[in-house]
Coordinates of C-alpha atoms in Angstrom, one line a residue:
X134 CA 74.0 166.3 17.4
X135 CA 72.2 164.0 14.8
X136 CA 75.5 162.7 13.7
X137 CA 76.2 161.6 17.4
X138 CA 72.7 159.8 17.1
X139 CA 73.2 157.9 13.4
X140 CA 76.5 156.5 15.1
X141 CA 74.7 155.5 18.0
X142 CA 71.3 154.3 16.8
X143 CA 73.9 151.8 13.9
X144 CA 76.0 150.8 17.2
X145 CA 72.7 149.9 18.7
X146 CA 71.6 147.5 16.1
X147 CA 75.0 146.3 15.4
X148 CA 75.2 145.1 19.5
X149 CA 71.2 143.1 19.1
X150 CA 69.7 141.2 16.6
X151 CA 66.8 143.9 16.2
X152 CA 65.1 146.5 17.9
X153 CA 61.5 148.2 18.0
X154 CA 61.0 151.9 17.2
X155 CA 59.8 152.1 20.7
X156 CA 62.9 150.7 22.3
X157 CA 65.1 152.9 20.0
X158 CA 63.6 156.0 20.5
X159 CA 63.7 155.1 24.2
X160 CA 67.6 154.4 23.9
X161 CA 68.0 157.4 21.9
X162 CA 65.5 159.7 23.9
X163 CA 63.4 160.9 20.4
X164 CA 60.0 160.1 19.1
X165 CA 59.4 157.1 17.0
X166 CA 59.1 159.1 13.8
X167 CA 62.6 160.5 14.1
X168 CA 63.8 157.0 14.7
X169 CA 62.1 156.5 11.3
X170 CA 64.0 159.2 9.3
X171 CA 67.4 158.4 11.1
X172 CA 66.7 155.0 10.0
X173 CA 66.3 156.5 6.2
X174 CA 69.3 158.8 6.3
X175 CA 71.1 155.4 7.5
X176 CA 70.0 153.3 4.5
X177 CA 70.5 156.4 2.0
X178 CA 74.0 156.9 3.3
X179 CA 74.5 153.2 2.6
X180 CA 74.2 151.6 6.1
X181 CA 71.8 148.0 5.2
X182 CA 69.3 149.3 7.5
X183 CA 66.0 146.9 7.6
X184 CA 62.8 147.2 8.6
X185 CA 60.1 144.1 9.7
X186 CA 56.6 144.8 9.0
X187 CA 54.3 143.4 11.2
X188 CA 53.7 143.0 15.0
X189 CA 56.6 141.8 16.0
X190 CA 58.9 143.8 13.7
X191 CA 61.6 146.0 14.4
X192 CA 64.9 147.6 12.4
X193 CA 68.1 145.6 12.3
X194 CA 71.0 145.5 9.9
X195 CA 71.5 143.1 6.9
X196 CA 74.4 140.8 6.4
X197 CA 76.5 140.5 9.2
X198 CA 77.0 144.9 9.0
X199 CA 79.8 146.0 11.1
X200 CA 80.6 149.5 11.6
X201 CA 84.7 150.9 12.4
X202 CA 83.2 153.3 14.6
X203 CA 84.3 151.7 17.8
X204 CA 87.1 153.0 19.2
X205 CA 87.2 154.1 22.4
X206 CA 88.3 157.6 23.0
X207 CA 90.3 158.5 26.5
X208 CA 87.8 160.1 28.3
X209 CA 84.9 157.3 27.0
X210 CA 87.5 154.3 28.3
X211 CA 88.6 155.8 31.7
X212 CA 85.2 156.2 32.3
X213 CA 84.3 152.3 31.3
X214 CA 86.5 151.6 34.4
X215 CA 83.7 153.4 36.9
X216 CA 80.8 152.0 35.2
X217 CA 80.1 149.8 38.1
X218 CA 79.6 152.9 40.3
X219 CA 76.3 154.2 38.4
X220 CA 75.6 157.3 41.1
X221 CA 78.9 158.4 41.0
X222 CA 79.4 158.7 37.5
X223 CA 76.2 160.3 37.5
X224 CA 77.4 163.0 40.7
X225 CA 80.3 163.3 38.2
X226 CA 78.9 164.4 35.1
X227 CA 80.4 161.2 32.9
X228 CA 76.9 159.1 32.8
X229 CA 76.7 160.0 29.6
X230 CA 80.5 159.1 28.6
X231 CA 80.5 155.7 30.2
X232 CA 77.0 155.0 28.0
X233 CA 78.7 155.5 24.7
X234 CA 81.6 153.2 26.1
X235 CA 79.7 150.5 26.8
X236 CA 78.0 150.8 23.8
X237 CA 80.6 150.8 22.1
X238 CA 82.0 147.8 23.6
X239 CA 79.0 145.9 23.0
X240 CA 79.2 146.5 19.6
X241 CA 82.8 145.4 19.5
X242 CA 82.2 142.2 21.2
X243 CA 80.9 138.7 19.0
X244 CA 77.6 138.1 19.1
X245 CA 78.0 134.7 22.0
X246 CA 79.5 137.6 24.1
X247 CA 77.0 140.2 23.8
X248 CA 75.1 139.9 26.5
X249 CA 77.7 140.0 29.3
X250 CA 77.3 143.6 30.3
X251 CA 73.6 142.5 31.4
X252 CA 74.9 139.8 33.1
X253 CA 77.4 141.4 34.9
X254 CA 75.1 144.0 35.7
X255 CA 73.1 141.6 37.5
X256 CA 75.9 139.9 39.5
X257 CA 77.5 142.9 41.0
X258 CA 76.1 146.8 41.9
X259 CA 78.0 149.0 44.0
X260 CA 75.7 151.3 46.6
X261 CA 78.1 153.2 48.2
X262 CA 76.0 156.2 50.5
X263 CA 75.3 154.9 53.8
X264 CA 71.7 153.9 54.7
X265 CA 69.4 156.2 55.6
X266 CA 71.6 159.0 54.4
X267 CA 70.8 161.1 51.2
X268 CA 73.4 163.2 50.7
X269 CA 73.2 164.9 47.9
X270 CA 75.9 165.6 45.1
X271 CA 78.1 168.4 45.5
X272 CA 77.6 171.6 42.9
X273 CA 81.0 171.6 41.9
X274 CA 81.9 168.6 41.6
X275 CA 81.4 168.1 37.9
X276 CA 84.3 170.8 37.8
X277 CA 86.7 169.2 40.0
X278 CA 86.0 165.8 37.9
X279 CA 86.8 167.7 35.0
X280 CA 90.3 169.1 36.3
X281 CA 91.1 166.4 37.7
X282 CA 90.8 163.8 34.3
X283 CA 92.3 167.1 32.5
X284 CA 95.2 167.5 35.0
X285 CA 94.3 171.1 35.1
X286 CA 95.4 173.6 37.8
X287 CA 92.2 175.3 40.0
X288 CA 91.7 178.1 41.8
X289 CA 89.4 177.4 44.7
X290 CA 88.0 179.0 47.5
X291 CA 87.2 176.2 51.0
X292 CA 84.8 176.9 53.8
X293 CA 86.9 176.3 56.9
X294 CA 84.0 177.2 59.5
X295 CA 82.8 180.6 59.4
X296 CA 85.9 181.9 56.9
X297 CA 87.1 181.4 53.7
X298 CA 90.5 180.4 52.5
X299 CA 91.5 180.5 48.8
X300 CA 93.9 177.9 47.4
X301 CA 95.6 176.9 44.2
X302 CA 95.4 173.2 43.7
X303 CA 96.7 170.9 41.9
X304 CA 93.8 168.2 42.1
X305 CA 94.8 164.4 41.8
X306 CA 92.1 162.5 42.7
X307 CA 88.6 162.3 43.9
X308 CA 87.6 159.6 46.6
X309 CA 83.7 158.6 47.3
X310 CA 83.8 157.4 51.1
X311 CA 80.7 156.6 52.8
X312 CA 78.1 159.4 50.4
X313 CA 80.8 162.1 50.6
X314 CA 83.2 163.1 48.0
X315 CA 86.7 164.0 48.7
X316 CA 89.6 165.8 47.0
X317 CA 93.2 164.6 47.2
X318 CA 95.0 167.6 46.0
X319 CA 98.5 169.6 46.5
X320 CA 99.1 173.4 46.2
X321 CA 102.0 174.0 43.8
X322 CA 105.7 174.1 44.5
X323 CA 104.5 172.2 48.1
X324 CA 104.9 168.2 48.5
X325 CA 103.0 167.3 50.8
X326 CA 98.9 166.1 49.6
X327 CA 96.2 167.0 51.7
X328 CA 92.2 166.1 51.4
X329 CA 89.1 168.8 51.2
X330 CA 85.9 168.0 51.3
X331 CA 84.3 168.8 48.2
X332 CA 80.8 169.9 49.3
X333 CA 83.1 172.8 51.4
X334 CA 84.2 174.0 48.2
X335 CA 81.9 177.5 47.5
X336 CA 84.4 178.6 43.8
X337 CA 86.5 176.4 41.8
X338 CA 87.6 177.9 38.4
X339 CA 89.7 175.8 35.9
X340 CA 92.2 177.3 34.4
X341 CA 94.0 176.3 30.9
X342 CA 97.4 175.4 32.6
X343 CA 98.0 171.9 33.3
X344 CA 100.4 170.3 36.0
X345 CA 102.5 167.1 36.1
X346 CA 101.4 164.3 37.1
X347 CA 103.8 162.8 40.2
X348 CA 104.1 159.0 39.0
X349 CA 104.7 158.0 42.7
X350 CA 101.2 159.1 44.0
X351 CA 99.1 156.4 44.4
X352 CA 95.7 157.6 45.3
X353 CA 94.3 154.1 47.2
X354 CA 97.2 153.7 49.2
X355 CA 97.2 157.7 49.8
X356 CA 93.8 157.6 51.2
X357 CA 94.2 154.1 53.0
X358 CA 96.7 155.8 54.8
X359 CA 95.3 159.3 55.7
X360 CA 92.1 157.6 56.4
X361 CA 93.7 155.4 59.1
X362 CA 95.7 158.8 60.3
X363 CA 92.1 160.6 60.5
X364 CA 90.6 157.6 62.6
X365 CA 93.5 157.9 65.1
X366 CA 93.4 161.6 65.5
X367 CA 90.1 161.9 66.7
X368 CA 90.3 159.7 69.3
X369 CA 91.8 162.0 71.7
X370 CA 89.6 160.6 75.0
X371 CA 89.8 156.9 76.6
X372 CA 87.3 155.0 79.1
X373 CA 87.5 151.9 80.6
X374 CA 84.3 149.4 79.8
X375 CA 84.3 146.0 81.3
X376 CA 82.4 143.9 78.6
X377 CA 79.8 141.0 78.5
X378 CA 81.0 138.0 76.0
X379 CA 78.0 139.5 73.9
X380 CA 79.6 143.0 74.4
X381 CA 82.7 141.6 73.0
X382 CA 81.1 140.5 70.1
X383 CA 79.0 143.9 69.7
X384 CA 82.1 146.0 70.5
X385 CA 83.5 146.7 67.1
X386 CA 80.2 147.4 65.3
X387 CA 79.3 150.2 67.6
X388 CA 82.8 152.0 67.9
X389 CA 85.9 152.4 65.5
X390 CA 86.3 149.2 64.4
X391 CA 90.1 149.2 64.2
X392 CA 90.3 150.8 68.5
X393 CA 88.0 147.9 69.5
X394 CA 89.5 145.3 68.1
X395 CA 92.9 146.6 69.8
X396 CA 91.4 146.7 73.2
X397 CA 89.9 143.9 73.0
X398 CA 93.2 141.7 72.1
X399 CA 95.2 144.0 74.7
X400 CA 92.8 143.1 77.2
X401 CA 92.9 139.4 76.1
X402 CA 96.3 139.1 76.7
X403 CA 96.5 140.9 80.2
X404 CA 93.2 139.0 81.4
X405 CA 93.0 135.9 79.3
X406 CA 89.5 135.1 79.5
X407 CA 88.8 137.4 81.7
X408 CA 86.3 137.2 85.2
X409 CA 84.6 134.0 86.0
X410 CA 81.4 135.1 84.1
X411 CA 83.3 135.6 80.8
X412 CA 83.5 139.6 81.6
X413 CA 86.7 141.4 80.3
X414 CA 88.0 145.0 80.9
X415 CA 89.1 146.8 78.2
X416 CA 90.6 150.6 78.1
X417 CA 89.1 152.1 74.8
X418 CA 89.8 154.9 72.8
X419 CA 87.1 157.4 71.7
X420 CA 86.6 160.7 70.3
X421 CA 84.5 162.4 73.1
X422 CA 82.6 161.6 76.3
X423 CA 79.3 162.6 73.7
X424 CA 80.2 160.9 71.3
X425 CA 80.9 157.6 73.6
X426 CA 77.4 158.2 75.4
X427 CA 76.0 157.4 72.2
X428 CA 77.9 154.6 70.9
X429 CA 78.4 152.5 74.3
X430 CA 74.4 153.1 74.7
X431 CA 74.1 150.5 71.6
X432 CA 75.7 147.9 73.8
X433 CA 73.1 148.1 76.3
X434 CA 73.3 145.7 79.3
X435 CA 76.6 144.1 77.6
X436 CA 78.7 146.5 78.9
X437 CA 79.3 148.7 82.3
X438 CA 81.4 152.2 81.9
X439 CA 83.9 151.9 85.1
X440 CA 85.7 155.1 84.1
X441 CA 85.8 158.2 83.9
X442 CA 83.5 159.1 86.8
X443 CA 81.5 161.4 84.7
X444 CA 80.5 158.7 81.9
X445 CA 79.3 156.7 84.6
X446 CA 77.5 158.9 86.1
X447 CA 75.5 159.6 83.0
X448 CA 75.2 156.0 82.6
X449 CA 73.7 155.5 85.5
X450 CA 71.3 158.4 85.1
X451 CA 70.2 156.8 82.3
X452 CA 69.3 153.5 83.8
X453 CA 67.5 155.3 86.6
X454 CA 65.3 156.6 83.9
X455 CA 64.4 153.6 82.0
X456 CA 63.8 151.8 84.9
X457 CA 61.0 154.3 86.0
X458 CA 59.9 153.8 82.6
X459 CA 60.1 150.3 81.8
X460 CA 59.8 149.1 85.9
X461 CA 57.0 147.0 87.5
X462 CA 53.3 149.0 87.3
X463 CA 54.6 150.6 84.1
X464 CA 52.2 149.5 81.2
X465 CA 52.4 150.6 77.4

């Protein structure tokens, strides 16, 4: 453990000109007077540690010091590749991995190059959870990271509803869409990959036997793919909406955005530019009259439900209601 810390504490001072005992023993996580007898072990074992005096002093090395100890391993570079994803890496157990990577790269870099982590840090962040959404990280998925950088078979048991089903898997990849993790995985001796939803997992053990790789699987175009199956799939009802040009407009932010968009340039080229006041008609699909109640309600007067007869009967329902609420005689 104190080794770990020499090697970092030197790759600290190697990547800035100096540093306060305050701001290593932050770095580090210790108390300034271990950062002190670190800093003595360093410059006994030969390491041209140097300490300022004064208010303004700090520890630095002495003539241009470089240490070897630099090269990245496996785990330490794969991880370098996520460190623009801070919160997954956390939800994934390799914080701490990609921290000695980039310190290590740091330290590798010359000294007119040493502060572009910082400013790359400041140009681009990735926040990938929707708003107002915390969904926290899934128990096991340190685990599953684990297998799947390792290759390693699992043995997991998945919540499907009220029962549980227990699987070998072969786990390839891990996806963060929208706050929730995903599992692309394969159960041995079978071709085809399927996805599980890691927060359903309730067991996953690791075992020591690994599989191999497929070098055909691409895991973006994989999910790009499924993803786009999933969408379609649960769109099993369709209603007809006759749109405002606003509507238009407002149409693909409040339903699938791939659906509207494909209404919307059917209906273009059956109606043109549709009725005299700009209106157009389009026949939309959806995954439930619900879940359509809700989404269509965000397009407010822009648009008019003409079938079925149910949704618009609810709609109207609806506008019965707020007019009693918001009508004439009505004050806050």
């Amino acid at each position: 453990m104190r080794a770990a810390r020499l090697i970092k504490m030197v790759l600290l001072l190697q990547s800035r000109p100096s540093m306060t005992a305050a701001e290593l023993a932050r770095e580090l996580e210790v108390s300034e007077r271990t950062v002190t007898r670190d800093a003595q072990a360093l410059s006994e074992a030969g390491v041209p540690v140097y300490a300022d005096r004064g208010r303004v002093g700090g520890y630095r090395l002495v003539g241009g010091y470089r240490t070897r100890l630099t090269g990245l391993a496996r785990g330490e570079a794969e991880a370098l590749f996520l460190s623009g994803v801070p919160g997954a890496l956390r939800e994934m157990g390799l914080e701490d991995t990609a921290s000695a990577a980039r310190l290590k790269v740091s330290a590798a870099l010359l000294p007119s190059l040493r502060d572009a982590p910082r400013t790359a840090a400041q140009r681009f962040h990735l926040d990938a959870p929707n708003w107002f959404r915390e969904a926290p990280a899934p128990e096991l998925l340190p685990a599953v990271a684990d297998a799947v950088w390792d290759d390693r078979r699992v043995v997991a048991r998945y919540r499907r509803g009220a029962t549980e089903v227990e699987r070998e898997l072969e786990p390839y990849g891990l996806v963060l869409k929208a706050g929730v993790w995903y599992l692309c995985a394969r159960v041995p001796g079978h071709g085809a990959f399927r996805v599980y939803r890691v927060d359903r997992f309730a067991l996953v053990g690791a075992g020591t036997e690994r599989f191999e790789r497929d070098p055909e699987f691409d895991l973006p175009a994989f999910w790009e793919e499924r993803a786009e199956q999933f969408s379609r799939s649960i769109l099993r009802t369709e209603v007809v909406v006759r749109l405002s040009p606003e509507g238009r407009r407002a149409l693909p932010h409040a339903v699938d955005p791939v659906a509207a968009r494909e209404a919307l340039a059917e209906a273009a080229g059956a109606d043109g530019e549709g009725d005299g006041d700009g209106w157009v008609t389009v026949t939309l699909p959806v995954e439930s009259e619900e879940v359509a109640r809700t989404q269509l309600t965000a397009l407010g007067p822009e648009a008019e439900v003409l079938a079925p007869a149910s949704l618009r009967e609810w709609f109207a329902a609806q506008a019965v209601r707020l007019a009693l609420l918001y009508g004439p005689g009505r004050s806050a």
